[in-house]
PDB file of C-alpha atoms and ligand atoms in Angstrom:
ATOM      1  CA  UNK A  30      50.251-238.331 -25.574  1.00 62.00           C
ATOM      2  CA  UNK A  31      51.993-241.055 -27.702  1.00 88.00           C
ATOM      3  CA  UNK A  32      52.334-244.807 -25.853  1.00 97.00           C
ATOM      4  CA  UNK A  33      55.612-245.931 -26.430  1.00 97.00           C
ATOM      5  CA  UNK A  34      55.017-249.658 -27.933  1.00 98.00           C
ATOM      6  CA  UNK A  35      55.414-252.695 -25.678  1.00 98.00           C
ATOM      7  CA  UNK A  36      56.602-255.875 -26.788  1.00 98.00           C
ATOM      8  CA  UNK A  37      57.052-258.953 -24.405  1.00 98.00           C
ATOM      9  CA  UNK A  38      57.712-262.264 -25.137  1.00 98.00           C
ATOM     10  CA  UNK A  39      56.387-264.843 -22.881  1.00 98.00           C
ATOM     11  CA  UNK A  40      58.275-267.862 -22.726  1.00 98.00           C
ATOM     12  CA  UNK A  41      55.997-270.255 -20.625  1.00 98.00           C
ATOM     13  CA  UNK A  42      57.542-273.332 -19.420  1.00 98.00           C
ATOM     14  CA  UNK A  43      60.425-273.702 -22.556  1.00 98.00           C
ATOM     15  CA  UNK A  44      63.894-273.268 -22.627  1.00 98.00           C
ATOM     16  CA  UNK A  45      66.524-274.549 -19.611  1.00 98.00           C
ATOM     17  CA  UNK A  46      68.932-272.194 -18.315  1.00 98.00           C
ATOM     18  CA  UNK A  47      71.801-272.973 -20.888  1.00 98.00           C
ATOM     19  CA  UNK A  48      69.080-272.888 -24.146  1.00 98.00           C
ATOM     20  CA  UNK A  49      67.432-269.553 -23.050  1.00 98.00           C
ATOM     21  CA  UNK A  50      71.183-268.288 -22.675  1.00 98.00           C
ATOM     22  CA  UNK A  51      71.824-269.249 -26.398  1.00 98.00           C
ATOM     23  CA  UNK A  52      68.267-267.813 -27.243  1.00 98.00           C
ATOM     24  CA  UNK A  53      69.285-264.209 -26.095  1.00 98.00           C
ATOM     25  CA  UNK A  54      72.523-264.409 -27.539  1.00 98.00           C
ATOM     26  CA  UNK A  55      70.320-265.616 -30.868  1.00 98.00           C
ATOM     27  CA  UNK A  56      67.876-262.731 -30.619  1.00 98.00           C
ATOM     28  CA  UNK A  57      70.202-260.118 -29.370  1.00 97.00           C
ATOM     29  CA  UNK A  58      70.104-258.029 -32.815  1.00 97.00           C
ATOM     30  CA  UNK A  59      67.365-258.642 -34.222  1.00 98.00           C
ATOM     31  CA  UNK A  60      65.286-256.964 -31.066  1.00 98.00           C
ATOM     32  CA  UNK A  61      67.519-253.778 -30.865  1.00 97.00           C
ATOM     33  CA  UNK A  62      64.951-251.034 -31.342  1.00 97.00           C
ATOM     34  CA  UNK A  63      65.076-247.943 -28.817  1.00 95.00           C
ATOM     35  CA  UNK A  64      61.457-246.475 -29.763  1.00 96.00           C
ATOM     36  CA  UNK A  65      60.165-250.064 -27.702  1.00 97.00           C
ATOM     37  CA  UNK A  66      60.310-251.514 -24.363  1.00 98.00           C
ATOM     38  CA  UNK A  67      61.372-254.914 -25.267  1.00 98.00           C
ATOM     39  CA  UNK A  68      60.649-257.974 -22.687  1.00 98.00           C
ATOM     40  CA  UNK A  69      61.589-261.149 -21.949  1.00 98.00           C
ATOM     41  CA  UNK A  70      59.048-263.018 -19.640  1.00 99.00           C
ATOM     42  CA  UNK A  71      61.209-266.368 -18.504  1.00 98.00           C
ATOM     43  CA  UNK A  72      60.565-269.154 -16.659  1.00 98.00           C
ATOM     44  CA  UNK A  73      61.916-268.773 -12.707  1.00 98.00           C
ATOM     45  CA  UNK A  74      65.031-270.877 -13.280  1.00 98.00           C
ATOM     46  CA  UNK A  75      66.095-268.502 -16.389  1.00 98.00           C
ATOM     47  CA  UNK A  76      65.545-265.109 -14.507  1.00 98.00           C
ATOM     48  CA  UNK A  77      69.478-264.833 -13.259  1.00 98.00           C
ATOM     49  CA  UNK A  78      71.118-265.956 -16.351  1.00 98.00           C
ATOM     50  CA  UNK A  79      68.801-263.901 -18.984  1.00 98.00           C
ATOM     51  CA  UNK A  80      69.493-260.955 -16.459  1.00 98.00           C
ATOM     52  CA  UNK A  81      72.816-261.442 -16.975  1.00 98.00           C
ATOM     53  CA  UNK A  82      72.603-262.318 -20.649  1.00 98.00           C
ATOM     54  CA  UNK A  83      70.528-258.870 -21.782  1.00 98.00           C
ATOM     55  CA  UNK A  84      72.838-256.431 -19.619  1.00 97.00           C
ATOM     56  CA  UNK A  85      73.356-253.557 -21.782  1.00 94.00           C
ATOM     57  CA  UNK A  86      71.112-254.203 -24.240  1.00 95.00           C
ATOM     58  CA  UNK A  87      67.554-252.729 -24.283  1.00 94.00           C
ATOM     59  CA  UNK A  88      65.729-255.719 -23.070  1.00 98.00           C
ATOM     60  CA  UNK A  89      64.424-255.856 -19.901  1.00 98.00           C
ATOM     61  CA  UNK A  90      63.501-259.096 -17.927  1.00 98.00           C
ATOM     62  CA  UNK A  91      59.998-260.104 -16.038  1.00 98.00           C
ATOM     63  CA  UNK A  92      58.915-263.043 -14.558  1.00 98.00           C
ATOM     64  CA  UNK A  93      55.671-265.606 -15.294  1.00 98.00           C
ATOM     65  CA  UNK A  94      54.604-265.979 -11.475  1.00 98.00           C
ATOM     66  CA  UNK A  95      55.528-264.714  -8.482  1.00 98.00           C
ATOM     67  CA  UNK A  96      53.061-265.222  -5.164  1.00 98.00           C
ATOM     68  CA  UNK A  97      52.009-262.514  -2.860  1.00 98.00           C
ATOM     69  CA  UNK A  98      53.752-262.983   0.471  1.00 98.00           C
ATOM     70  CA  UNK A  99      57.247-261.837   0.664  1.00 98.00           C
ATOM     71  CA  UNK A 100      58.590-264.700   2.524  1.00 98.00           C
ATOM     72  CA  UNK A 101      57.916-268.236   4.750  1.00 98.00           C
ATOM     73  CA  UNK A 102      56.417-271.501   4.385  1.00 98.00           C
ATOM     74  CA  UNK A 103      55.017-272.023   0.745  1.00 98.00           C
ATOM     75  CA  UNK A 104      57.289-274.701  -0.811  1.00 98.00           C
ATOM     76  CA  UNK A 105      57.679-274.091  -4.379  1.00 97.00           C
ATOM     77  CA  UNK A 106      56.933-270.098  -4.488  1.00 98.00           C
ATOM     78  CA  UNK A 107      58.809-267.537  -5.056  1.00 98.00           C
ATOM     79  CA  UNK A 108      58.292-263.782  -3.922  1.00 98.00           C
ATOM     80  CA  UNK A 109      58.380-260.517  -5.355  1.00 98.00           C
ATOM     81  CA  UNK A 110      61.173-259.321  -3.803  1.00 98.00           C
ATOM     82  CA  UNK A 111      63.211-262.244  -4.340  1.00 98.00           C
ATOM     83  CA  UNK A 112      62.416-261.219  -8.575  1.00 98.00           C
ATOM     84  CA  UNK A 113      63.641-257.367  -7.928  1.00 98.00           C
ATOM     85  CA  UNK A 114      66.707-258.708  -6.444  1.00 98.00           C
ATOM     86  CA  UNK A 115      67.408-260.767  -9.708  1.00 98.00           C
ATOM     87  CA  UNK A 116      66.605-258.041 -11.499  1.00 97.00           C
ATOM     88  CA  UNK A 117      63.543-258.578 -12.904  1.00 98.00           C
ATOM     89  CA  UNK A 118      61.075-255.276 -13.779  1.00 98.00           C
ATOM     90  CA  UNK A 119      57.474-256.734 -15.451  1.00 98.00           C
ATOM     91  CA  UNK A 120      55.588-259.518 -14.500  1.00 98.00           C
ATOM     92  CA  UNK A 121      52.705-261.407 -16.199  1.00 98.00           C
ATOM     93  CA  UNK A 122      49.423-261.833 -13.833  1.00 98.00           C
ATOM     94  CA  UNK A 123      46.095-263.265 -14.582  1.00 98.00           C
ATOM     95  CA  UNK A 124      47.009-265.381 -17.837  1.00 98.00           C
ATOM     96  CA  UNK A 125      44.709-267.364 -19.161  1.00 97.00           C
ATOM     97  CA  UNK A 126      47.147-270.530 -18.570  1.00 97.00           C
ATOM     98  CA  UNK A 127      46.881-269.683 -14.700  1.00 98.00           C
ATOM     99  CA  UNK A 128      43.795-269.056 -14.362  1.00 97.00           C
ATOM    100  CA  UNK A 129      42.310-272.322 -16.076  1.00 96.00           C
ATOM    101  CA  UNK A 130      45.200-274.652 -15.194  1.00 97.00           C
ATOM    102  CA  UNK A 131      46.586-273.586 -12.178  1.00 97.00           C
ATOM    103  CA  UNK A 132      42.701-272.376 -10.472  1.00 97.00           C
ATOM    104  CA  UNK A 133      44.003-268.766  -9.899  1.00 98.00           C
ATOM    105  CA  UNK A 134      40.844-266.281  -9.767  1.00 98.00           C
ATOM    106  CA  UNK A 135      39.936-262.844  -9.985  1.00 98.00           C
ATOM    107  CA  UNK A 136      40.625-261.939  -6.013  1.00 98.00           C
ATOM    108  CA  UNK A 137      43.986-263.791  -6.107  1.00 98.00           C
ATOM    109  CA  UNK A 138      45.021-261.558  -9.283  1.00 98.00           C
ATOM    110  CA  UNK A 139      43.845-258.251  -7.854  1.00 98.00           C
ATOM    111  CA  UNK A 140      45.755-259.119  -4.609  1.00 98.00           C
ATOM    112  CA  UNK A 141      48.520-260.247  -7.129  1.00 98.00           C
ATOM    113  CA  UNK A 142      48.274-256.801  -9.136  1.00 98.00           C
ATOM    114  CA  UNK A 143      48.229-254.796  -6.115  1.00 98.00           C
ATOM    115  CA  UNK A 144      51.389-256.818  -4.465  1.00 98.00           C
ATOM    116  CA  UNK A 145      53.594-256.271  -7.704  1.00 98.00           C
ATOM    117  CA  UNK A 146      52.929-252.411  -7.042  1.00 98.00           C
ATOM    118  CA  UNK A 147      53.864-252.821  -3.802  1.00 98.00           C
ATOM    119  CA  UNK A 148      56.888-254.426  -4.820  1.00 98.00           C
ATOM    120  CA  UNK A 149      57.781-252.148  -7.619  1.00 98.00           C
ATOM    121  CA  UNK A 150      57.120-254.900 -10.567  1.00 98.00           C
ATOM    122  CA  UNK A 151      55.169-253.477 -13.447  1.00 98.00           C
ATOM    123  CA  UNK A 152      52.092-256.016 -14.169  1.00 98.00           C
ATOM    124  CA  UNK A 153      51.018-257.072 -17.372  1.00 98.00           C
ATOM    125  CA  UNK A 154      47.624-258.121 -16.640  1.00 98.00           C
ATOM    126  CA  UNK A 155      45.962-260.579 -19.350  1.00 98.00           C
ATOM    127  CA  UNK A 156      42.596-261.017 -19.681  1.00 98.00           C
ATOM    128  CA  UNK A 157      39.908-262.058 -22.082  1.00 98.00           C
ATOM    129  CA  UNK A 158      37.417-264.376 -23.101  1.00 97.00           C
ATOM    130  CA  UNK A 159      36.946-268.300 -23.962  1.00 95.00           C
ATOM    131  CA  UNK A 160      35.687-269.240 -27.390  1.00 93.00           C
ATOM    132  CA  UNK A 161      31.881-269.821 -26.017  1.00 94.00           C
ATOM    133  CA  UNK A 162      31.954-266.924 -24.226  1.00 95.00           C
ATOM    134  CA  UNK A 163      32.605-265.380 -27.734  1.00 94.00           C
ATOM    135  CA  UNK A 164      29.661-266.988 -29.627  1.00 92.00           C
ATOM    136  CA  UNK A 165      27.434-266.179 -26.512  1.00 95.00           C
ATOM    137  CA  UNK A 166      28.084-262.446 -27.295  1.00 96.00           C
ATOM    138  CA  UNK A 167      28.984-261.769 -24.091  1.00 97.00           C
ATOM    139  CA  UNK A 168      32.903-261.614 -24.269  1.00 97.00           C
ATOM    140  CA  UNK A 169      32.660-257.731 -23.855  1.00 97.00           C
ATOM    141  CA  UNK A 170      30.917-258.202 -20.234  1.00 98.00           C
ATOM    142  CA  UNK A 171      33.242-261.152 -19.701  1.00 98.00           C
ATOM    143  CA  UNK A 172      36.617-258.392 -19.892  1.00 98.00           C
ATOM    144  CA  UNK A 173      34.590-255.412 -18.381  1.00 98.00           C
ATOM    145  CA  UNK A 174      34.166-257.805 -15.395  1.00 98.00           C
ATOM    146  CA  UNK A 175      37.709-258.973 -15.118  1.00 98.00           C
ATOM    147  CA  UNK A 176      39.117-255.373 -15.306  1.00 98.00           C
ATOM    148  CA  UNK A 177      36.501-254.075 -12.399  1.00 98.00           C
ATOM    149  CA  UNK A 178      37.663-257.195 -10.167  1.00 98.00           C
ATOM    150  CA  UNK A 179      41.627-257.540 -11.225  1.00 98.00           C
ATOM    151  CA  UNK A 180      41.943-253.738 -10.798  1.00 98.00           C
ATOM    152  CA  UNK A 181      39.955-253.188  -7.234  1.00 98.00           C
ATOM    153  CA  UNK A 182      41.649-250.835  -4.996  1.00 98.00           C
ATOM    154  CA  UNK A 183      44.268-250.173  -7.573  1.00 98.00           C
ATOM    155  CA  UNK A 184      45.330-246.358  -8.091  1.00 98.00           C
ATOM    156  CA  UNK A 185      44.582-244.151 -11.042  1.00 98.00           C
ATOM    157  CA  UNK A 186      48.877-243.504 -10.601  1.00 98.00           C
ATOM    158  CA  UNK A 187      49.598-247.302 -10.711  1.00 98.00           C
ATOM    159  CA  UNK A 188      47.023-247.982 -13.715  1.00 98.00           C
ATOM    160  CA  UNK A 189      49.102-244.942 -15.680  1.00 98.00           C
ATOM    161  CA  UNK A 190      52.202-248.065 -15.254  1.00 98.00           C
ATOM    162  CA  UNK A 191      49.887-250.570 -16.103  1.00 98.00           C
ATOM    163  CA  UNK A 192      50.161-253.204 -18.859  1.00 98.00           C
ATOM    164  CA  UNK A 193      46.918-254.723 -19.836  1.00 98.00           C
ATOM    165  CA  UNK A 194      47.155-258.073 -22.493  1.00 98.00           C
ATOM    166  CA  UNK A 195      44.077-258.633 -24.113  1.00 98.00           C
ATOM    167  CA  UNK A 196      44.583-262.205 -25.061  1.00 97.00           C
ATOM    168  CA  UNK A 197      41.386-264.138 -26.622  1.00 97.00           C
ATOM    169  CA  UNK A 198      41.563-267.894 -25.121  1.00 96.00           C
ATOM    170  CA  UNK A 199      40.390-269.097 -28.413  1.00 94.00           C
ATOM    171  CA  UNK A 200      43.694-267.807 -29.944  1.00 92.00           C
ATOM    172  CA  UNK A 201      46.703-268.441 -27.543  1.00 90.00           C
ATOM    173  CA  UNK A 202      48.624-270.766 -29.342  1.00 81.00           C
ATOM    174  CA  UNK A 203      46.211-272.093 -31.814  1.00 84.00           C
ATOM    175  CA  UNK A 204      47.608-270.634 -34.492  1.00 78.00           C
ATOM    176  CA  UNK A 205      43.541-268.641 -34.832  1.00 81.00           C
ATOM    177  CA  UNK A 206      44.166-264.805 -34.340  1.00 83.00           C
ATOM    178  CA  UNK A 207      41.705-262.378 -34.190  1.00 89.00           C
ATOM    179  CA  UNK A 208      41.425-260.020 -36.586  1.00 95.00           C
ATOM    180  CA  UNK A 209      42.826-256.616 -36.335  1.00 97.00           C
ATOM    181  CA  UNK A 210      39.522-255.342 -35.772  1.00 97.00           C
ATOM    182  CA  UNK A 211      38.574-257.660 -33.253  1.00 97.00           C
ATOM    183  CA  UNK A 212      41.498-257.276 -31.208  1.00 97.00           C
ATOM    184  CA  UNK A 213      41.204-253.279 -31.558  1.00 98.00           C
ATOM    185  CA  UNK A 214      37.349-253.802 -30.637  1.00 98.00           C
ATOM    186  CA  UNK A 215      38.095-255.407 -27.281  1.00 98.00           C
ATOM    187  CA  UNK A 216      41.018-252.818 -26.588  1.00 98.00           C
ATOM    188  CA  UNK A 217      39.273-249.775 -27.324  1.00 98.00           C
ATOM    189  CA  UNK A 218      36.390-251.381 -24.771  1.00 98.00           C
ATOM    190  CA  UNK A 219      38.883-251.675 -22.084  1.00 98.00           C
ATOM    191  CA  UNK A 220      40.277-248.288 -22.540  1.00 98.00           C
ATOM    192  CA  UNK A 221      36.771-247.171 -22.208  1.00 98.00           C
ATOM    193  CA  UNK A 222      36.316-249.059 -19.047  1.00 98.00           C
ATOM    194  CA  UNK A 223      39.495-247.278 -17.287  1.00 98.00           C
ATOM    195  CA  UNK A 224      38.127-244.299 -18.335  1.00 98.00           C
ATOM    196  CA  UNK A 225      35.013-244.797 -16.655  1.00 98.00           C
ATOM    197  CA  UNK A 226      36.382-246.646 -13.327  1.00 98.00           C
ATOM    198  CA  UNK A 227      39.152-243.847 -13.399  1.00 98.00           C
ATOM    199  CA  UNK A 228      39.666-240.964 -15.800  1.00 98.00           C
ATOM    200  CA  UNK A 229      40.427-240.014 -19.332  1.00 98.00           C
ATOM    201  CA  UNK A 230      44.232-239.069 -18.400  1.00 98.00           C
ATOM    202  CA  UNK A 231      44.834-242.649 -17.301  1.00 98.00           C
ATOM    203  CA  UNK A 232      42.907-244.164 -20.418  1.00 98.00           C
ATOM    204  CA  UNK A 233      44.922-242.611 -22.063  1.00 98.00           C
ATOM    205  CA  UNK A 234      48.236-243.754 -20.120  1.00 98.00           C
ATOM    206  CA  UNK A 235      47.495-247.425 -19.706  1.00 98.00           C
ATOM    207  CA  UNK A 236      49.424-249.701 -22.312  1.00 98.00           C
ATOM    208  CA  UNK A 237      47.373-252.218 -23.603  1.00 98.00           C
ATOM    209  CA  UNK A 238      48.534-255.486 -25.547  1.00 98.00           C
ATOM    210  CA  UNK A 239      46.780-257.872 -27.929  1.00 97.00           C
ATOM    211  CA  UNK A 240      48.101-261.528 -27.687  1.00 97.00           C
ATOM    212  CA  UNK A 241      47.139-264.313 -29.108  1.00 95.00           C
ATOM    213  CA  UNK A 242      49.257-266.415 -32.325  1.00 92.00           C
ATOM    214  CA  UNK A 243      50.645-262.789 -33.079  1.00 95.00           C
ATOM    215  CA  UNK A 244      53.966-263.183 -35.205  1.00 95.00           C
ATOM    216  CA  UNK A 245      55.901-262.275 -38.020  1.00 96.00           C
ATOM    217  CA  UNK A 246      53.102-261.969 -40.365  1.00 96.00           C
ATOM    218  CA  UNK A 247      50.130-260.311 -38.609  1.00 96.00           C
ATOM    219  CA  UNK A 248      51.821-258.142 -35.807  1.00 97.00           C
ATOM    220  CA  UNK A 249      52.306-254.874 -38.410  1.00 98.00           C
ATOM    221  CA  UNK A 250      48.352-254.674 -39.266  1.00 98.00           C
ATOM    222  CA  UNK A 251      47.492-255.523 -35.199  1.00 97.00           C
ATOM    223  CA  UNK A 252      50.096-252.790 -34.556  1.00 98.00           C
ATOM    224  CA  UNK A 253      48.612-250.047 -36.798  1.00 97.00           C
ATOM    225  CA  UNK A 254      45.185-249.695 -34.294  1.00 98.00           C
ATOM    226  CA  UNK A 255      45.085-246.844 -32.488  1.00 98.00           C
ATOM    227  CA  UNK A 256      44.194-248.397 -28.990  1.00 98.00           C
ATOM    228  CA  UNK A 257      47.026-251.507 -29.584  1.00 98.00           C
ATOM    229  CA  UNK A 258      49.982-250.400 -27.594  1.00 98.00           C
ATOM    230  CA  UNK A 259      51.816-253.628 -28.246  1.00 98.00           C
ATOM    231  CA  UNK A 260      51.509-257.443 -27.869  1.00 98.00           C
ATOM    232  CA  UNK A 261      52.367-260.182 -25.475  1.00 98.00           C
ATOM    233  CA  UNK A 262      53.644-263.374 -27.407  1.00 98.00           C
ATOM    234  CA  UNK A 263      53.653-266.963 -27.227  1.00 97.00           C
ATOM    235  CA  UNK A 264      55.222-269.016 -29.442  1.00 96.00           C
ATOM    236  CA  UNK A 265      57.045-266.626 -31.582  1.00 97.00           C
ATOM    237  CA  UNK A 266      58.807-264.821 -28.797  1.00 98.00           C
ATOM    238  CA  UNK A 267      61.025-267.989 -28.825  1.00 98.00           C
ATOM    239  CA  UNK A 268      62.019-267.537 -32.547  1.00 97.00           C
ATOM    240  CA  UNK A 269      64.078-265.065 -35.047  1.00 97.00           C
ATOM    241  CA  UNK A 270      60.508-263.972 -35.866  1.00 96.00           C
ATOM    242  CA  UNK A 271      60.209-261.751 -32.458  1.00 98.00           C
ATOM    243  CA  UNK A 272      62.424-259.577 -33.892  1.00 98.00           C
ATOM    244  CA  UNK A 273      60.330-259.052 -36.483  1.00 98.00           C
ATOM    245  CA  UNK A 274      57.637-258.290 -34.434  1.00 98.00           C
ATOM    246  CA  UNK A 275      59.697-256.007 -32.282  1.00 98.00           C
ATOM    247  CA  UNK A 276      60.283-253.941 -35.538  1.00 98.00           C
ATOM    248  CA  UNK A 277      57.184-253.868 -37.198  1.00 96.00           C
TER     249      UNK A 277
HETATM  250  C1  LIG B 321      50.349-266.225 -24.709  1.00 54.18           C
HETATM  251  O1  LIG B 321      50.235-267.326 -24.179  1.00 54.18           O
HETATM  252  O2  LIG B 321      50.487-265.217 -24.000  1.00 54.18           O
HETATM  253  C2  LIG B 321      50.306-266.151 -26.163  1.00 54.18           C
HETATM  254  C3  LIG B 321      49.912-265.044 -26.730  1.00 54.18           C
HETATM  255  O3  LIG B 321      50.679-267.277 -26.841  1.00 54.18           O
HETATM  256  P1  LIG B 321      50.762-267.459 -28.449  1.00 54.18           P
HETATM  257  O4  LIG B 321      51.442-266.253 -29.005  1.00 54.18           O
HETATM  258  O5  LIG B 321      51.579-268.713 -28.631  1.00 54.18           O
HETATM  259  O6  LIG B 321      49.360-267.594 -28.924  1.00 54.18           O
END
């Protein structure tokens, strides 16, 4: 069964209302490409007018954070169902910036993962490992470990919708990537491990994205591996070069 490719851009905390506007408007043919699910992840003040900016075009919207109850006192959150409503569809969970800046751990992101189900947001689950972790030789524990916890109690039917980003700490915005081996290493390890907590059918389902300084220039090769199904991306997901990665 052939993935279709998944490319999402994540726009971390860049671009006001008005510049992410003029960013779609910027990007708007140079992501057209109907053999990919193209995706915008925006900050929470962009969600409405990038909603309304991508109408009738094939990109679709998600959101950075979201937290798990619906509604009530937690000043400064903002709820799943209040993203559906603007019309959001994917959601990034577990990224590395969360986790080591904002304290979010493996039990929040499972609870997170199994709330955007609930909710009917798709997750794009990142994961992966620090640059010590790496030299240590344990990296491939490291992931195993944060699949087994992020993914507890989660279905074999939602994994089949599942996004999974591996994104190597030691490359997210440092310009470093991995190689196209390395990144196909790790990937082809965590299809193996959803094989083994689940099935082969689902392995074979789950979408799974490398991130980590992809752009212009590396995304075809990364793209070529059998078990790379896409790629979440930083910094180039706010240029002209996204569009090159969307078609490459
Ligand atoms: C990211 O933060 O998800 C990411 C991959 O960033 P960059 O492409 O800038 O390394």
């Amino acid at each position: 069964m052939a993935r279709r490719r998944i490319i999402a851009g994540n726009w971390k905390m860049n671009k006001t209302p008005s510049e992410a506007v003029a960013l779609c408007a910027e990007l708007k043919d140079l992501v057209k490409n109907d053999a990919v699910d193209v995706v915008y992840c925006v900050p929470a003040i962009d969600i409405v007018p990038v909603a309304e900016a991508v109408k009738g075009t094939n990109v679709h919207v998600g959101a950075e954070n979201f937290y798990i109850e619906d509604k009530g006192a937690f000043t400064g959150e903002i709820s799943a169902p209040m993203l559906k409503d603007a019309g959001v569809e994917f959601i990034i969970i577990g990224h590395s910036e969360r986790r080591d800046i904002f304290g979010e751990n493996d039990i929040l992101i499972n609870q997170k993962v199994k709330k955007a189900f609930a909710s009917g947001l798709k997750p794009i689950l990142c994961c992966g490992e620090s640059l010590a972790l790496r030299k240590a030789g344990v990296y491939q524990e490291w992931i195993k470990r944060q699949i087994v916890w992020d993914l507890s109690d989660v279905t074999a039917d939602q994994v089949k919708e599942l996004v999974i980003a591996y994104e190597p700490i030691w490359a997210i915005g440092t310009g470093e990537t991995a190689t196209a081996d390395q990144a196909e290493e790790v990937c082809k390890m965590i299809r193996e491990t959803i094989a083994e907590l689940y099935d082969a059918d689902t392995a074979e389902a789950v979408r799974i994205q490398y991130g980590g300084s992809m752009n212009a220039g590396n995304a075809a090769e990364l793209l070529s591996k059998p078990d790379i199904d896409g790629g979440l991306i930083g910094g180039a997901s706010l240029k002209p070069d996204f569009g090159q990665i969307v078609n490459a």
